[in-house]
Amino acid sequence: MDTVILKDLADRATFDGVVVFGVAMKYFHGSYLIQIELDDLNHPLGAVTLEQCERFSKSFIEVINAAIDSFFENGELPEDLTIDNYSLEVSSAGAEREIRIPDEFERFRGRALKIRYRTNDETIRVEHGIFDSLEEGLVKFIGFKPKSQKKVKPNPFQLELSNIVKINLYLDV
């Protein structure tokens, strides 16, 4: 199933700075699992509350139930999807959520990050840092060492944007 249609339906259920971060639909033994991750643009880490998940769930159920028949006719949703054979799972994108590169660099400026990047020999490496700047495809980070490595002095570093594989928020507890 095309998740673009599912995301469009989910976007119709958003409210007050709570937006859809990710969507997925999985088929298991005659029923569907719809998974939706939310992001709160008003929260510094994007965390959503249980109440926000509940409010979104109620709204999304109304939206998808109303859409099932009309989208079925257009072939945009699975033809065997009914209001009785799906489950909905709504959650926060998570405390160590993925950062959308480069769109969310400014939003999470000053936050510790876990950066996975590709070296020249195609090895995947991991560094920890705090976003500093992005100029002409070069991303600069302020060095950061997790608590477990505090004896090591962090150094600033920079990476080509094209070599960054994935960045997540990092909680150092």
XYZ file of N, CA and C in Angstrom:
519
model
N 0.833 -1.181 0.000
C 0.000 0.000 0.000
C 0.874 1.238 0.000
N 0.477 2.205 -0.730
C 1.200 3.463 -0.816
C 1.007 4.244 0.486
N 2.098 4.476 1.211
C 1.983 5.189 2.489
C 1.670 6.669 2.299
N 1.785 7.184 1.073
C 1.432 8.582 0.823
C -0.051 8.798 1.114
N -0.892 7.872 0.689
C -2.333 7.968 0.951
C -2.591 7.906 2.452
N -1.941 6.973 3.123
C -2.114 6.826 4.569
C -1.646 8.084 5.302
N -0.525 8.654 4.889
C -0.026 9.882 5.516
C -0.998 11.028 5.286
N -1.557 11.112 4.092
C -2.541 12.156 3.803
C -3.745 12.037 4.731
N -4.216 10.822 4.940
C -5.340 10.610 5.861
C -4.945 10.994 7.284
N -3.751 10.596 7.696
C -3.283 10.913 9.049
C -3.125 12.418 9.238
N -2.641 13.106 8.211
C -2.478 14.564 8.311
C -3.803 15.268 8.579
N -4.894 14.686 8.130
C -6.223 15.285 8.354
C -6.648 15.228 9.821
N -5.983 14.385 10.607
C -6.353 14.214 12.019
C -5.434 14.989 12.965
N -4.481 15.741 12.430
C -3.527 16.455 13.286
C -4.139 17.733 13.853
N -3.467 18.292 14.846
C -3.986 19.465 15.552
C -2.865 20.176 16.306
N -3.033 21.455 16.579
C -2.217 22.255 17.506
C -0.720 21.942 17.517
N -0.074 21.885 16.387
C 1.368 21.635 16.362
C 1.753 20.170 16.424
N 0.789 19.283 16.581
C 1.065 17.840 16.556
C 0.957 17.391 15.102
N 2.068 16.854 14.584
C 2.129 16.463 13.175
C 2.526 14.993 13.056
N 2.316 14.447 11.883
C 2.672 13.053 11.616
C 4.166 12.983 11.308
N 4.874 12.133 12.032
C 6.308 11.925 11.812
C 6.539 10.744 10.878
N 5.759 9.685 11.059
C 5.919 8.502 10.220
C 4.667 7.654 10.215
N 4.464 6.914 9.128
C 3.321 6.005 9.012
C 3.780 4.678 8.417
N 3.095 3.629 8.804
C 3.350 2.306 8.231
C 2.062 1.498 8.315
N 1.902 0.583 7.387
C 0.766 -0.340 7.427
C 1.306 -1.733 7.161
N 0.966 -2.657 8.052
C 1.430 -4.037 7.918
C 0.225 -4.966 7.884
N 0.356 -6.037 7.118
C -0.718 -7.021 6.988
C -0.322 -8.292 7.723
N -1.198 -8.757 8.626
C -0.961 -9.973 9.399
C -2.228 -10.818 9.418
N -2.187 -11.977 8.818
C -3.262 -12.974 8.937
C -4.666 -12.379 8.818
N -4.915 -11.657 7.773
C -6.260 -11.154 7.510
C -6.604 -9.826 8.152
N -5.662 -9.216 8.843
C -5.942 -7.895 9.419
C -4.736 -6.981 9.223
N -4.983 -5.704 9.383
C -3.957 -4.693 9.157
C -3.585 -4.014 10.468
N -2.314 -3.672 10.575
C -1.823 -2.868 11.684
C -1.363 -1.547 11.088
N -2.002 -0.467 11.510
C -1.615 0.872 11.068
C -0.822 1.499 12.200
N 0.421 1.869 11.909
C 1.295 2.473 12.914
C 1.569 3.922 12.521
N 1.355 4.818 13.470
C 1.573 6.240 13.216
C 2.402 6.817 14.355
N 3.489 7.499 13.989
C 4.322 8.191 14.967
C 4.050 9.682 14.849
N 3.899 10.324 15.998
C 3.590 11.750 16.039
C 4.770 12.556 16.558
N 4.776 13.821 16.208
C 5.806 14.769 16.616
C 5.087 16.036 17.075
N 5.454 16.557 18.239
C 4.862 17.798 18.738
C 5.841 18.937 18.482
N 5.520 19.783 17.531
C 6.405 20.889 17.169
C 6.540 21.918 18.286
N 5.639 21.876 19.272
C 5.692 22.816 20.392
C 6.568 22.318 21.536
N 7.010 21.077 21.477
C 7.842 20.498 22.540
C 9.296 20.495 22.069
N 10.244 20.854 22.954
C 11.645 20.941 22.527
C 12.211 19.646 21.932
N 11.730 18.502 22.375
C 12.208 17.222 21.840
C 11.186 16.544 20.932
N 10.055 17.191 20.717
C 9.033 16.614 19.861
C 8.146 15.596 20.548
N 8.288 15.454 21.865
C 7.531 14.435 22.604
C 6.038 14.758 22.613
N 5.234 13.733 22.430
C 3.784 13.883 22.533
C 3.300 13.177 23.791
N 2.209 13.658 24.331
C 1.650 13.080 25.549
C 0.682 11.955 25.200
N 0.327 11.191 26.209
C -0.670 10.142 26.036
C -2.007 10.748 25.603
N -2.342 11.891 26.171
C -3.594 12.566 25.809
C -3.587 12.988 24.340
N -2.445 13.465 23.854
C -2.353 13.845 22.441
C -2.491 12.621 21.538
N -1.886 11.510 21.931
C -2.030 10.266 21.156
C -3.487 9.829 21.117
N -4.153 9.920 22.252
C -5.561 9.529 22.325
C -6.433 10.439 21.460
N -6.194 11.737 21.543
C -6.974 12.692 20.745
C -6.765 12.435 19.255
N -5.516 12.219 18.864
C -5.225 11.931 17.460
C -5.904 10.628 17.033
N -5.810 9.593 17.863
C -6.393 8.284 17.534
C -7.879 8.397 17.244
N -8.598 9.094 18.112
C -10.048 9.254 17.913
C -10.343 9.959 16.598
N -9.604 11.002 16.311
C -9.813 11.751 15.076
C -9.444 10.919 13.848
N -8.312 10.200 13.924
C -7.873 9.397 12.784
C -8.857 8.268 12.489
N -9.385 7.642 13.514
C -10.363 6.562 13.305
C -11.566 7.087 12.529
N -12.035 8.277 12.872
C -13.148 8.874 12.121
C -12.756 9.110 10.664
N -11.541 9.637 10.455
C -11.073 9.940 9.098
C -10.936 8.666 8.274
N -10.271 7.655 8.814
C -10.029 6.448 8.007
C -11.312 5.656 7.788
N -12.180 5.607 8.790
C -13.439 4.890 8.595
C -14.275 5.545 7.498
N -14.294 6.866 7.469
C -15.041 7.576 6.427
C -14.400 7.375 5.054
N -13.088 7.211 5.042
C -12.369 7.106 3.767
C -12.329 5.697 3.197
N -12.506 4.682 4.014
C -12.324 3.301 3.542
C -13.178 2.996 2.315
N -14.459 3.304 2.345
C -15.318 3.003 1.196
C -14.940 3.812 -0.035
N -14.715 5.091 0.122
C -14.415 5.915 -1.052
C -13.046 5.584 -1.639
N -12.049 5.308 -0.799
C -10.730 4.966 -1.323
C -10.727 3.563 -1.910
N -11.554 2.677 -1.365
C -11.651 1.328 -1.922
C -12.121 1.406 -3.375
N -13.101 2.274 -3.611
C -13.621 2.422 -4.971
C -12.553 2.935 -5.929
N -11.645 3.747 -5.437
C -10.579 4.297 -6.278
C -9.344 3.402 -6.311
N -9.336 2.334 -5.522
C -8.204 1.425 -5.497
C -6.989 1.953 -4.759
N -7.171 2.963 -3.922
C -6.031 3.567 -3.235
C -5.738 2.947 -1.873
N -6.657 2.207 -1.337
C -6.442 1.447 -0.109
C -6.638 -0.025 -0.442
N -6.068 -0.923 0.352
C -6.259 -2.353 0.073
C -7.748 -2.704 0.007
N -8.116 -3.497 -0.978
C -9.537 -3.793 -1.173
C -10.143 -4.606 -0.045
N -9.301 -5.314 0.733
C -9.846 -6.092 1.846
C -9.785 -5.343 3.181
N -9.382 -4.069 3.167
C -9.370 -3.261 4.389
C -10.791 -2.821 4.711
N -11.231 -3.144 5.928
C -12.561 -2.728 6.378
C -12.426 -2.044 7.734
N -13.515 -1.460 8.185
C -13.465 -0.803 9.496
C -13.341 -1.813 10.630
N -13.513 -3.092 10.315
C -13.441 -4.129 11.346
C -12.139 -4.926 11.348
N -11.253 -4.701 10.373
C -10.062 -5.554 10.330
C -8.743 -4.773 10.369
N -8.741 -3.671 11.104
C -7.470 -2.985 11.311
C -7.319 -2.610 12.776
N -6.074 -2.522 13.206
C -5.734 -2.024 14.537
C -4.887 -0.781 14.335
N -4.981 0.122 15.270
C -4.245 1.376 15.183
C -3.280 1.479 16.350
N -2.042 1.813 16.039
C -1.012 2.018 17.060
C -0.455 3.428 16.857
N -0.640 4.293 17.847
C -0.175 5.675 17.764
C 0.832 5.908 18.875
N 1.967 6.525 18.527
C 3.010 6.759 19.523
C 3.783 8.027 19.192
N 4.631 8.411 20.128
C 5.563 9.508 19.908
C 6.691 8.999 19.014
N 7.322 9.899 18.297
C 8.475 9.508 17.479
C 9.616 9.016 18.359
N 9.606 9.364 19.642
C 10.569 8.817 20.592
C 11.601 9.813 21.065
N 12.116 9.556 22.255
C 13.103 10.440 22.867
C 14.419 10.432 22.099
N 14.736 9.331 21.445
C 15.955 9.247 20.643
C 15.583 9.102 19.168
N 14.614 9.898 18.779
C 14.070 9.868 17.428
C 15.100 10.234 16.377
N 14.817 9.819 15.168
C 15.673 10.174 14.040
C 15.457 11.647 13.692
N 16.542 12.300 13.320
C 16.490 13.691 12.879
C 16.419 13.686 11.360
N 15.511 14.447 10.818
C 15.423 14.553 9.361
C 16.498 15.525 8.892
N 17.367 14.997 8.051
C 18.552 15.733 7.606
C 18.246 16.424 6.277
N 18.569 17.667 6.083
C 19.064 18.661 7.036
C 17.954 19.496 7.659
N 16.694 19.172 7.346
C 15.559 20.016 7.730
C 15.459 20.315 9.223
N 15.830 19.364 10.071
C 15.623 19.551 11.511
C 16.887 19.936 12.281
N 17.970 20.234 11.587
C 19.187 20.639 12.296
C 18.927 21.840 13.206
N 18.328 22.882 12.670
C 18.088 24.098 13.468
C 17.145 23.826 14.631
N 16.144 23.026 14.400
C 15.165 22.731 15.457
C 15.828 22.093 16.677
N 16.813 21.237 16.442
C 17.451 20.523 17.544
C 18.864 21.031 17.840
N 19.114 22.276 17.479
C 20.403 22.909 17.795
C 20.586 22.893 19.314
N 21.786 22.546 19.756
C 22.086 22.507 21.184
C 21.792 21.165 21.834
N 21.207 20.246 21.106
C 20.887 18.916 21.640
C 21.969 17.913 21.258
N 22.219 16.970 22.153
C 23.185 15.909 21.868
C 22.625 15.003 20.772
N 23.497 14.623 19.847
C 23.104 13.803 18.710
C 24.026 12.597 18.574
N 23.467 11.516 18.062
C 24.252 10.337 17.692
C 24.281 10.313 16.166
N 25.473 10.430 15.612
C 25.633 10.591 14.173
C 26.281 9.347 13.573
N 25.594 8.715 12.626
C 26.165 7.590 11.883
C 26.564 8.126 10.514
N 27.801 7.868 10.142
C 28.284 8.387 8.867
C 29.173 7.364 8.166
N 29.331 7.569 6.877
C 30.114 6.682 6.025
C 31.483 7.326 5.799
N 32.537 6.547 6.010
C 33.896 7.027 5.756
C 34.248 6.813 4.285
N 35.414 7.290 3.891
C 35.848 7.133 2.494
C 35.957 5.677 2.071
N 36.257 4.779 3.019
C 36.351 3.350 2.682
C 35.025 2.611 2.895
N 33.930 3.384 2.988
C 32.564 2.850 3.110
C 32.260 2.207 4.460
N 33.111 2.407 5.448
C 32.849 1.928 6.800
C 31.837 2.866 7.457
N 30.934 2.297 8.246
C 29.982 3.123 8.996
C 30.574 3.377 10.377
N 30.663 4.623 10.744
C 31.193 5.030 12.047
C 30.120 5.787 12.804
N 30.316 5.888 14.125
C 29.385 6.620 14.985
C 30.161 7.650 15.790
N 29.649 8.857 15.824
C 30.182 9.936 16.655
C 29.019 10.564 17.402
N 29.350 11.263 18.463
C 28.361 12.037 19.201
C 28.750 13.496 19.084
N 27.771 14.354 18.874
C 28.077 15.768 18.733
C 26.836 16.617 18.857
N 27.054 17.915 18.795
C 25.980 18.902 18.842
C 26.082 19.711 17.560
N 24.983 19.838 16.836
C 24.988 20.556 15.566
C 25.459 21.991 15.774
N 26.387 22.424 14.902
C 26.897 23.792 14.956
C 26.473 24.584 13.721
N 26.770 24.056 12.533
C 26.407 24.796 11.324
C 26.407 23.876 10.105
N 25.761 24.363 9.058
C 25.729 23.674 7.768
C 26.038 24.717 6.706
N 27.152 24.519 6.013
C 27.558 25.451 4.963
C 28.073 24.672 3.763
N 27.441 24.899 2.620
C 27.875 24.301 1.358
C 28.115 22.795 1.454
N 27.180 22.097 2.067
C 27.257 20.639 2.152
C 28.167 20.099 3.231
N 28.743 20.972 4.048
C 29.627 20.559 5.132
C 28.935 20.840 6.467
N 28.755 19.790 7.267
C 28.073 19.921 8.558
C 29.124 19.945 9.656
N 29.057 20.976 10.490
C 30.014 21.112 11.588
C 29.318 20.785 12.899
N 30.026 20.017 13.726
C 29.504 19.598 15.021
C 30.470 20.004 16.124
N 29.914 20.323 17.279
C 30.703 20.522 18.490
C 30.831 19.141 19.110
N 32.031 18.731 19.438
C 32.236 17.398 19.993
C 31.494 17.202 21.302
N 31.020 16.008 21.510
C 30.278 15.638 22.718
C 30.630 14.194 23.028
N 30.940 13.906 24.266
C 31.234 12.529 24.662
C 30.186 12.067 25.669
N 29.616 10.895 25.445
C 28.651 10.344 26.403
C 29.291 10.163 27.775
N 28.463 10.082 28.800
C 28.956 9.929 30.179
C 29.947 8.784 30.312
N 29.707 7.713 29.599
C 30.586 6.547 29.704
C 31.982 6.819 29.148
N 32.138 7.909 28.416
C 33.434 8.224 27.809
C 33.946 9.595 28.254
N 33.534 10.074 29.422
C 33.844 11.439 29.845
C 35.335 11.726 29.972
N 36.169 10.726 30.135
C 37.602 10.971 30.273
C 38.240 11.362 28.941
N 37.511 11.158 27.867
C 38.007 11.504 26.542
C 37.556 12.930 26.229
N 38.496 13.786 25.823
C 38.160 15.173 25.500
C 37.500 15.234 24.122
N 36.297 15.810 24.049
C 35.616 15.886 22.758
C 36.245 16.960 21.866
N 36.324 16.674 20.602
C 36.850 17.622 19.626
C 35.761 17.981 18.631
N 35.769 19.219 18.136
C 34.827 19.551 17.069
C 35.156 18.714 15.828
N 34.160 18.445 15.022
C 34.398 17.692 13.792
C 33.412 18.131 12.733
N 33.702 17.790 11.506
C 32.815 18.132 10.402
C 32.688 16.951 9.456
N 31.523 16.865 8.827
C 31.231 15.766 7.909
C 30.561 16.320 6.662
N 30.819 15.672 5.548
C 30.072 15.997 4.333
C 28.633 15.536 4.553
N 27.691 16.383 4.223
C 26.281 16.037 4.380
C 25.963 14.729 3.660
N 26.542 14.514 2.513
C 26.269 13.308 1.723
C 26.790 12.032 2.385
N 27.704 12.144 3.341
C 28.238 10.966 4.033
C 27.460 10.608 5.290
N 26.545 11.471 5.703
C 25.762 11.186 6.906
C 24.672 10.179 6.560
N 24.671 9.075 7.282
C 23.709 8.003 7.042
C 22.438 8.240 7.852
N 22.615 8.608 9.124
C 21.468 8.758 10.019
C 21.900 9.549 11.246
N 20.992 10.375 11.756
C 21.243 11.109 12.996
C 20.032 10.934 13.900
N 20.308 10.642 15.161
C 19.251 10.524 16.167
C 19.548 11.467 17.319
N 18.477 11.921 17.990
C 18.682 12.599 19.262
C 19.346 11.600 20.189
N 20.168 12.087 21.106
C 20.866 11.192 22.017
C 20.607 11.647 23.441
N 20.083 10.755 24.262
C 19.864 11.043 25.678
C 21.021 10.464 26.461
N 21.690 11.293 27.205
C 22.853 10.869 27.983
C 22.447 10.818 29.450
N 21.816 9.719 29.834
C 21.322 9.596 31.218
C 22.179 8.659 32.030
